[in-house]
Coordinates of C-alpha atoms in Angstrom, one line a residue:
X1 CA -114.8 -22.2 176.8
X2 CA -111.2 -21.6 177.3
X3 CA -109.5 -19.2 174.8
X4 CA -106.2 -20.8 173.4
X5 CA -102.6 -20.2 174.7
X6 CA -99.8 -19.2 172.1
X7 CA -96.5 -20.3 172.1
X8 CA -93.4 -18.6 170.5
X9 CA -95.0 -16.8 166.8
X10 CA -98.5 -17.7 166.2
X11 CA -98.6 -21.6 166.8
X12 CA -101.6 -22.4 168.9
X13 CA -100.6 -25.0 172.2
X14 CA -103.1 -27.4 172.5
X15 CA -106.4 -26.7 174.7
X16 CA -108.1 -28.8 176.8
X17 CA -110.9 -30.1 175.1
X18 CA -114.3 -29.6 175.9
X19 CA -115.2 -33.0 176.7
X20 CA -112.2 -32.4 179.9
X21 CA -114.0 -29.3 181.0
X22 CA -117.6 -30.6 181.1
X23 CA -115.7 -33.5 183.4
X24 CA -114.2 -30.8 185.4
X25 CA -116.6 -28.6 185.4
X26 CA -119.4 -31.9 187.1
X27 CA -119.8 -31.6 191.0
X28 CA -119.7 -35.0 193.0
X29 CA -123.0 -35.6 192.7
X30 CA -123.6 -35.2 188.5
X31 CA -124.0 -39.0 187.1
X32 CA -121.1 -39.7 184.3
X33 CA -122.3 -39.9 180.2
X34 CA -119.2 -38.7 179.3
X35 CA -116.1 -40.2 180.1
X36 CA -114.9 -42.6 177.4
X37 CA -113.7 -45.1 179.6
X38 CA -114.6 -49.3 179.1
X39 CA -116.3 -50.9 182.2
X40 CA -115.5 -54.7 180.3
X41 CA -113.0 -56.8 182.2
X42 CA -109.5 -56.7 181.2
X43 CA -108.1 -60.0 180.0
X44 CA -106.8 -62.0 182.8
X45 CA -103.7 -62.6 181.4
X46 CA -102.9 -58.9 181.3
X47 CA -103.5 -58.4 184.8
X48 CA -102.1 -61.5 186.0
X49 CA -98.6 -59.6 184.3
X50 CA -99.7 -56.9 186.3
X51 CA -99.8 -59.0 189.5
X52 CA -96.4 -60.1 189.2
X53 CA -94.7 -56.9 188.7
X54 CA -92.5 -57.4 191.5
X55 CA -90.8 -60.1 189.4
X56 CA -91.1 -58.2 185.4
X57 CA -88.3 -55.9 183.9
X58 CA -89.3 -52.4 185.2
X59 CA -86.1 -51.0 183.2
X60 CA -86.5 -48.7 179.6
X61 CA -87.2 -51.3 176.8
X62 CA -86.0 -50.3 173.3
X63 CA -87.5 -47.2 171.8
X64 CA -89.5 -48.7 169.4
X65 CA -90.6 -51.4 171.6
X66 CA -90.3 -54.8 173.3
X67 CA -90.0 -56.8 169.8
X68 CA -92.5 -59.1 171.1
X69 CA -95.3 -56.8 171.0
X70 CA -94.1 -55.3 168.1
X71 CA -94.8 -58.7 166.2
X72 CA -97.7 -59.3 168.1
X73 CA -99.4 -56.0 166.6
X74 CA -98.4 -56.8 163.6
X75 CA -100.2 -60.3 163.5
X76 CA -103.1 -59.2 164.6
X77 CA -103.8 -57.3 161.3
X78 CA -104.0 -60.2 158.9
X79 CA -105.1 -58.1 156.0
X80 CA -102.2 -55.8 156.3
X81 CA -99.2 -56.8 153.9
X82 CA -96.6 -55.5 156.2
X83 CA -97.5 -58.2 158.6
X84 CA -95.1 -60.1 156.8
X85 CA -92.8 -57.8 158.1
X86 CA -93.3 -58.6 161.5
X87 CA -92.4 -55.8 163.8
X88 CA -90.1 -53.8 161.7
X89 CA -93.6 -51.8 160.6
X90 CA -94.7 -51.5 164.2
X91 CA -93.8 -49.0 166.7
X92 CA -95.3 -49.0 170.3
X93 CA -96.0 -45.7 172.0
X94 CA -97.7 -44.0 175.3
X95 CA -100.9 -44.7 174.1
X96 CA -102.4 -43.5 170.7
X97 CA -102.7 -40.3 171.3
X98 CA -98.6 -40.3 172.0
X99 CA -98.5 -42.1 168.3
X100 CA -100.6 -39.3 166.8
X101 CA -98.5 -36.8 168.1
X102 CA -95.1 -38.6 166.7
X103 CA -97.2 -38.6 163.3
X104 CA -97.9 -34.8 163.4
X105 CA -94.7 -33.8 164.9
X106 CA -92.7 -36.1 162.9
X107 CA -94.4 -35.6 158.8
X108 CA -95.9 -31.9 158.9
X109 CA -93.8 -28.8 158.8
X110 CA -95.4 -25.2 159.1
X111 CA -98.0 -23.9 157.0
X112 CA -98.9 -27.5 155.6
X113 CA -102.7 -28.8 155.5
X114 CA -104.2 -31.2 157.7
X115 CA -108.2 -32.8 156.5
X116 CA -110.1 -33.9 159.2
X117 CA -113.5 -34.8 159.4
X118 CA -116.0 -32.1 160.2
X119 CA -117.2 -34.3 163.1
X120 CA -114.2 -35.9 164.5
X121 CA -111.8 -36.5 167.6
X122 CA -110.7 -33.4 169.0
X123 CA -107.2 -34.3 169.1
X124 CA -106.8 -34.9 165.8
X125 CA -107.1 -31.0 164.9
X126 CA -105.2 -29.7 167.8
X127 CA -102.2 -31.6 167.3
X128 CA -101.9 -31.0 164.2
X129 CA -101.8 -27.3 164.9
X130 CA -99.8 -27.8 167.4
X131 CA -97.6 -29.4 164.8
X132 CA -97.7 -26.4 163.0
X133 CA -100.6 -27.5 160.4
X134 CA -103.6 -25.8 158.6
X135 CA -106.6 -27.9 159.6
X136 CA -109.7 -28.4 157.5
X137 CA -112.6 -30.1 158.4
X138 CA -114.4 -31.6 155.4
X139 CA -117.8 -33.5 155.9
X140 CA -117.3 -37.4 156.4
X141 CA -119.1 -38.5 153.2
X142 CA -116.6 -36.0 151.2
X143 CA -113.4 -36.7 152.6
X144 CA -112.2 -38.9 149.2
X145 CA -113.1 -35.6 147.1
X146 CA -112.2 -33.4 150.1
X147 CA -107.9 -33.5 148.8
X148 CA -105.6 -31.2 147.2
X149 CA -102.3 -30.6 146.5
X150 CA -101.9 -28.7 149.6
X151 CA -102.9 -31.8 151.4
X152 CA -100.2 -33.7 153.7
X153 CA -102.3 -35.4 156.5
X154 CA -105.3 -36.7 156.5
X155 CA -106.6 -37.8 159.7
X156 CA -109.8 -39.9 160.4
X157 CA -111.0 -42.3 163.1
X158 CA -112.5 -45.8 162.2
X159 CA -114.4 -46.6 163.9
X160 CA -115.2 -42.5 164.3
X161 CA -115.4 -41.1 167.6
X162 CA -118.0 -39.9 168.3
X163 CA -120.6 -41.5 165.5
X164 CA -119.2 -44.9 165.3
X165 CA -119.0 -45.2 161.5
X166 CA -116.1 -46.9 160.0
X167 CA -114.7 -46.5 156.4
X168 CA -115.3 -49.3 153.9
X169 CA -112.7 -50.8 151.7
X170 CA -114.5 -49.7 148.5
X171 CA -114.2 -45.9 150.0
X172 CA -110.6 -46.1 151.6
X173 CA -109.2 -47.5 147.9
X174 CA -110.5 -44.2 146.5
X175 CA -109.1 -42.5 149.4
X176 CA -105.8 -44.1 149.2
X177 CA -105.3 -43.5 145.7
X178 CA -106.5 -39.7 146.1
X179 CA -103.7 -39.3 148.7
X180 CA -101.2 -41.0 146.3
X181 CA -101.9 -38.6 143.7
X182 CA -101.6 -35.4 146.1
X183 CA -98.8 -36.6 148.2
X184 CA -101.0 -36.8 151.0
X185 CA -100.1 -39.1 153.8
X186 CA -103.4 -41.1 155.9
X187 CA -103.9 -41.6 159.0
X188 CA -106.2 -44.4 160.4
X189 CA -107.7 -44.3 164.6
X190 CA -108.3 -47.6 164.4
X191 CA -108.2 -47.3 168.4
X192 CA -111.9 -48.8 168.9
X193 CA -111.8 -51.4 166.4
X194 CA -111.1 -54.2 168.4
X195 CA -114.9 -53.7 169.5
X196 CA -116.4 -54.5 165.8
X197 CA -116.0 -58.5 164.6
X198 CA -113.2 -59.4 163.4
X199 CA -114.3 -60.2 160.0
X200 CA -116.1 -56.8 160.1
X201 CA -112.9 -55.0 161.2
X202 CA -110.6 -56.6 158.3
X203 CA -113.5 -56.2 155.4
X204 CA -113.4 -52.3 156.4
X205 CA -109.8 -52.0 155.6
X206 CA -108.8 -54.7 152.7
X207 CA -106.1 -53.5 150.3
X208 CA -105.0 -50.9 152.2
X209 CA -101.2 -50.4 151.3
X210 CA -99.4 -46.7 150.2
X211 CA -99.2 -44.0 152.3
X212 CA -100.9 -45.2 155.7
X213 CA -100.6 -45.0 158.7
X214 CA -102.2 -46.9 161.3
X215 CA -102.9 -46.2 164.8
X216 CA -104.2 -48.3 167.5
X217 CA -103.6 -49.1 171.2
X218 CA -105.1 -51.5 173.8
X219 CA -106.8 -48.9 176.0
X220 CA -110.9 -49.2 174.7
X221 CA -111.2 -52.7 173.4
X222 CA -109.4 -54.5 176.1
X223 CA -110.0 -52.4 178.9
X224 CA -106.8 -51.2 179.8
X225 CA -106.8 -47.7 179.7
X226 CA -104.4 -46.6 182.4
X227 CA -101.1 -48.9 180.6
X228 CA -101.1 -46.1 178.4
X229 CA -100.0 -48.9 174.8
X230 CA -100.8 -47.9 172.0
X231 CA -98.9 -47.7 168.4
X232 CA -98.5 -47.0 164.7
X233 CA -97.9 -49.4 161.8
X234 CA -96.6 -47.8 158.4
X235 CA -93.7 -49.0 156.0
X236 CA -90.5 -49.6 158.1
X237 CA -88.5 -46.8 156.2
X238 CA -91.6 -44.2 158.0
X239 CA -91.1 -45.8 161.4
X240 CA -87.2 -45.2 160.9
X241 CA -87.8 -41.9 160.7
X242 CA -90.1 -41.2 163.4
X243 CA -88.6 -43.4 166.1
X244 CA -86.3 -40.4 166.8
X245 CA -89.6 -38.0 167.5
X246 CA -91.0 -40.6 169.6
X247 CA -87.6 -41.4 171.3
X248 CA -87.1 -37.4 172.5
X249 CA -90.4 -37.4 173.5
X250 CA -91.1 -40.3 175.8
X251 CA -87.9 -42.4 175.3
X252 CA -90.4 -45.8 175.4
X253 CA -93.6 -47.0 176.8
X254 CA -93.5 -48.4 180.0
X255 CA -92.1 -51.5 179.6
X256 CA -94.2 -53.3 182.0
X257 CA -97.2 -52.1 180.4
X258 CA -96.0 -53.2 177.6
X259 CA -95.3 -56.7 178.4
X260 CA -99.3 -56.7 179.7
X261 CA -100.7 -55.4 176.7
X262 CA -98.4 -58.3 174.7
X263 CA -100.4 -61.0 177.0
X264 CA -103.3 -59.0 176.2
X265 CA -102.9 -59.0 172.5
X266 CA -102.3 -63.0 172.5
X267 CA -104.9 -63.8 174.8
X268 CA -107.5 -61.6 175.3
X269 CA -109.5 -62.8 172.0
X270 CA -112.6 -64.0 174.6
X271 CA -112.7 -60.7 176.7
X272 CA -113.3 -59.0 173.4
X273 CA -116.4 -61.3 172.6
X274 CA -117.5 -60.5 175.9
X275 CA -117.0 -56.5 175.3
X276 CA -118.5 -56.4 172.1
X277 CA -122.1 -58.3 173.0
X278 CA -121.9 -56.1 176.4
X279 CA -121.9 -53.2 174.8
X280 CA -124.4 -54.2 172.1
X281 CA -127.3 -55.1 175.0
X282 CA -125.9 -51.8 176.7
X283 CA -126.8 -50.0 173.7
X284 CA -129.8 -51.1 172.9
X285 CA -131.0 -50.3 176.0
X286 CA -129.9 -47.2 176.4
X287 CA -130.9 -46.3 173.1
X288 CA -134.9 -47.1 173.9
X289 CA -134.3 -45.1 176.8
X290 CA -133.2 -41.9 175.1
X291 CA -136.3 -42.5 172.6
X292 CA -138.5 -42.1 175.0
X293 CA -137.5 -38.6 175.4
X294 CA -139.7 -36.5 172.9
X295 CA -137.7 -34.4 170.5
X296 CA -134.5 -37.0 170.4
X297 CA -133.5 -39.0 168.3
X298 CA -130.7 -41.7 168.8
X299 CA -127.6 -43.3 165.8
X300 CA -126.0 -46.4 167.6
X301 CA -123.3 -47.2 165.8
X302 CA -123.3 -50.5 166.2
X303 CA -119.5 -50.3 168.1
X304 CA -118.3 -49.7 171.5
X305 CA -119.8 -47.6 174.2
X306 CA -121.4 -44.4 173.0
X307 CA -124.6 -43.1 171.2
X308 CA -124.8 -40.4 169.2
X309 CA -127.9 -38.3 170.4
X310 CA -129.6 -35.6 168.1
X311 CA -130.9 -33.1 170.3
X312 CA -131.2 -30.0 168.1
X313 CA -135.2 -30.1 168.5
X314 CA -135.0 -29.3 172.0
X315 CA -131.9 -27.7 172.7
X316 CA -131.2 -25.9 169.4
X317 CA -127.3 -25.6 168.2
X318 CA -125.5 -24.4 172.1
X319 CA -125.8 -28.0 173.2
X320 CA -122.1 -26.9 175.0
X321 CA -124.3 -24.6 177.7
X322 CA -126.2 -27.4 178.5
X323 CA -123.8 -29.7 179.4
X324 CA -121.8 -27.4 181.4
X325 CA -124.9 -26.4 182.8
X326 CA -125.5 -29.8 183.7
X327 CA -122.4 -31.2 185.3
X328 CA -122.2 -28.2 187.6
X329 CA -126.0 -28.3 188.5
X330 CA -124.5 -32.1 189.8
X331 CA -127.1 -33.8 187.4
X332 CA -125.7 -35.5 184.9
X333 CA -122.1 -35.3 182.6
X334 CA -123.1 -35.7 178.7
X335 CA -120.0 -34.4 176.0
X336 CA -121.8 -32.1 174.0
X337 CA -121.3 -32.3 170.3
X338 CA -119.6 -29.0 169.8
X339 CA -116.9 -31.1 171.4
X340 CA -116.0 -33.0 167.9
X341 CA -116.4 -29.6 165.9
X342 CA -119.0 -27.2 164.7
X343 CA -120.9 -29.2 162.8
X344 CA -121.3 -31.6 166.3
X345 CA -123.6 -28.7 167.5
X346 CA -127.0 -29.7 168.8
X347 CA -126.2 -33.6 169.4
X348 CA -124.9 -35.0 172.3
X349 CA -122.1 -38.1 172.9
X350 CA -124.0 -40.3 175.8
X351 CA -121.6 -43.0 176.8
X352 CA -123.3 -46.2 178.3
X353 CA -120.1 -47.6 179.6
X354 CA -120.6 -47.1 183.8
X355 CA -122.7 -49.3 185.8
X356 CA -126.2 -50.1 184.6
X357 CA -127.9 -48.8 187.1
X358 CA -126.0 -45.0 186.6
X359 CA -126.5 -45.2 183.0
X360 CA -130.6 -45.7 183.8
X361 CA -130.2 -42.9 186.2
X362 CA -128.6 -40.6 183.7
X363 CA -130.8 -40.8 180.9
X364 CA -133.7 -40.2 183.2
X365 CA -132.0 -37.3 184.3
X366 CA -130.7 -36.1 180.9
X367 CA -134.3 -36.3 180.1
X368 CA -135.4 -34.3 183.1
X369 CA -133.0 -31.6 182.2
X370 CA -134.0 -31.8 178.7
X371 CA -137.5 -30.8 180.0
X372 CA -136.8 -28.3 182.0
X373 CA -134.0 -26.1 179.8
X374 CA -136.1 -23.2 177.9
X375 CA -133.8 -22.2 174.7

């Protein structure tokens, strides 16, 4: 694995994460299980903005965002108070990933701790120390009782990449009131939840006011990876204060991708149906597929595109050698769970989101390798 570069003192720069260097480290030939990227169609009213870009407003758009799309996001989180609002508690960035780094950037200074989950997004824990943090991972069912007074940020995807779970609104209460009492700020990835049901989505986070922030973007649930939207909703006072992190940063996201996502947003309610029973056939099947290679045993989430794969049985805890292995042998790309932190080692992330007849390939592959690798 790559070692980490330093900047000025002892602050780490981000590295690239491991699930980039099993994709760069795959030949031609090695069949993708790895990239995180929707094969659903886009909502035709995004692209059909997209289509006419000759005619839309290709200048900067205000910093916080066209105020169209601002209220848009806004309204589509019915259970959120600051709705009401409109978009005063919305700002739009390059993607969520841009929005996490504002949120790092923008509420940590040196030295202060950041939870994350012990299985979690890799970002989350670089950029926050990048950001100058102190990261600690604390096991998912834990994270309420996981706080302290050191705690600033915590950080936690739901949906969870790579697992799938989300957070009930029973749990997040306790969490919320926990990060009241420590001064703690949280921080909600809410970036595949437009792939649960709606009503499923909204029970998960009822009564979720204090000191949140949610992030989200249009980049897995609609399809639209490459507009690079996304954005974070808090109290208007927080977004005041961070629009001037975000604004040195990127100035604004692209306005025309901005204007798409807003049609996307309004319209794209029926491409989101479409997604979500895709992806449940997709991993159904997939899912019977991996069971039928002895030693593994399969969690579908019951969201989007991935699988979480236990494979300590027949690859023991260095599931990282054999995916690198893998991709440059020009088999097959699989993230390996070391990817999402220690506690990831021995499973496997197998997205099922390429064409069906690659995924089938893969997984016979996968299990091929699996057979042949001697720990």
């Amino acid at each position: 694995m790559l070692e980490p570069l330093r900047a000025s003192g002892t602050r780490e720069l981000p590295r690239l994460s491991l699930i980039r260097q099993v994709l760069q480290a795959a030949v031609p030939a090695a069949i993708d299980l790895a990239l995180g990227e929707p094969m659903h169609a886009p909502p035709e009213a995004a692209l059909e903005v997209l289509r006419s870009a000759a005619a839309a407003d290709l200048r900067y758009s205000p910093n916080a965002g066209i105020a169209e799309l601002r209220t848009a996001v806004a309204r589509v989180q019915p259970w959120d108070a600051r709705a009401k609002d409109g978009g005063s508690s919305v700002l739009i960035t390059a993607g969520s990933q841009q929005a996490l780094a504002v949120i790092c950037l923008g509420l940590l200074s040196p030295g202060e701790e950041v939870v994350v989950p012990e299985i979690g997004y890799p970002s989350y824990a670089e950029l926050a120390q990048f950001a100058g943090g102190v990261v600690r991972r604390v096991a998912w069912d834990r994270l309420e009782s996981g706080l302290s007074a050191r705690t600033r940020l915590v950080i936690l995807g739901s949906p969870a990449n790579p697992t799938g779970e989300a957070f009930a609104s029973e749990r997040l209460a306790v969490l919320l009131e926990r990060a009241a009492l420590c001064g703690a700020w949280v921080v909600l990835d809410e970036i595949y939840a437009p792939l649960l049901d709606l009503p499923q989505w909204a029970e998960s986070l009822v009564g979720s006011g204090g000191r949140v922030l949610r992030v989200g973007g249009v980049s897995k649930g609609y399809a639209l990876t490459g507009l690079r939207v996304g954005w974070l909703v808090t109290a208007p006072e927080i977004v005041r204060r961070l629009l001037p992190v975000h604004q040195h940063l990127v100035t604004c996201a692209p306005s025309l991708s901005q204007r798409a996502a807003l049609a996307a947003l309004v319209e794209g309610e029926s491409a989101l149906s479409a997604a979500r029973e895709l992806y449940r056939v997709r991993r159904s099947r997939a899912a019977r597929a991996l069971l039928g290679i002895a030693g593994l045993s399969v969690r579908d989430p019951g969201v989007g595109f991935y699988l979480w794969v236990d494979a300590r049985a027949r690859l023991g805890r260095d599931t990282a050698s054999f995916a690198l292995a893998q991709a440059r042998a020009g088999a097959v790309s699989v993230v390996p769970g070391e990817a999402f932190g220690s506690a990831g080692a021995g499973f496997l992330r197998v997205s099922v989101s390429g064409p069906l007849d690659a995924v089938d390939e893969g997984i016979r592959r996968l299990g091929a390798a699996i057979g042949d690798w001697a720990l």
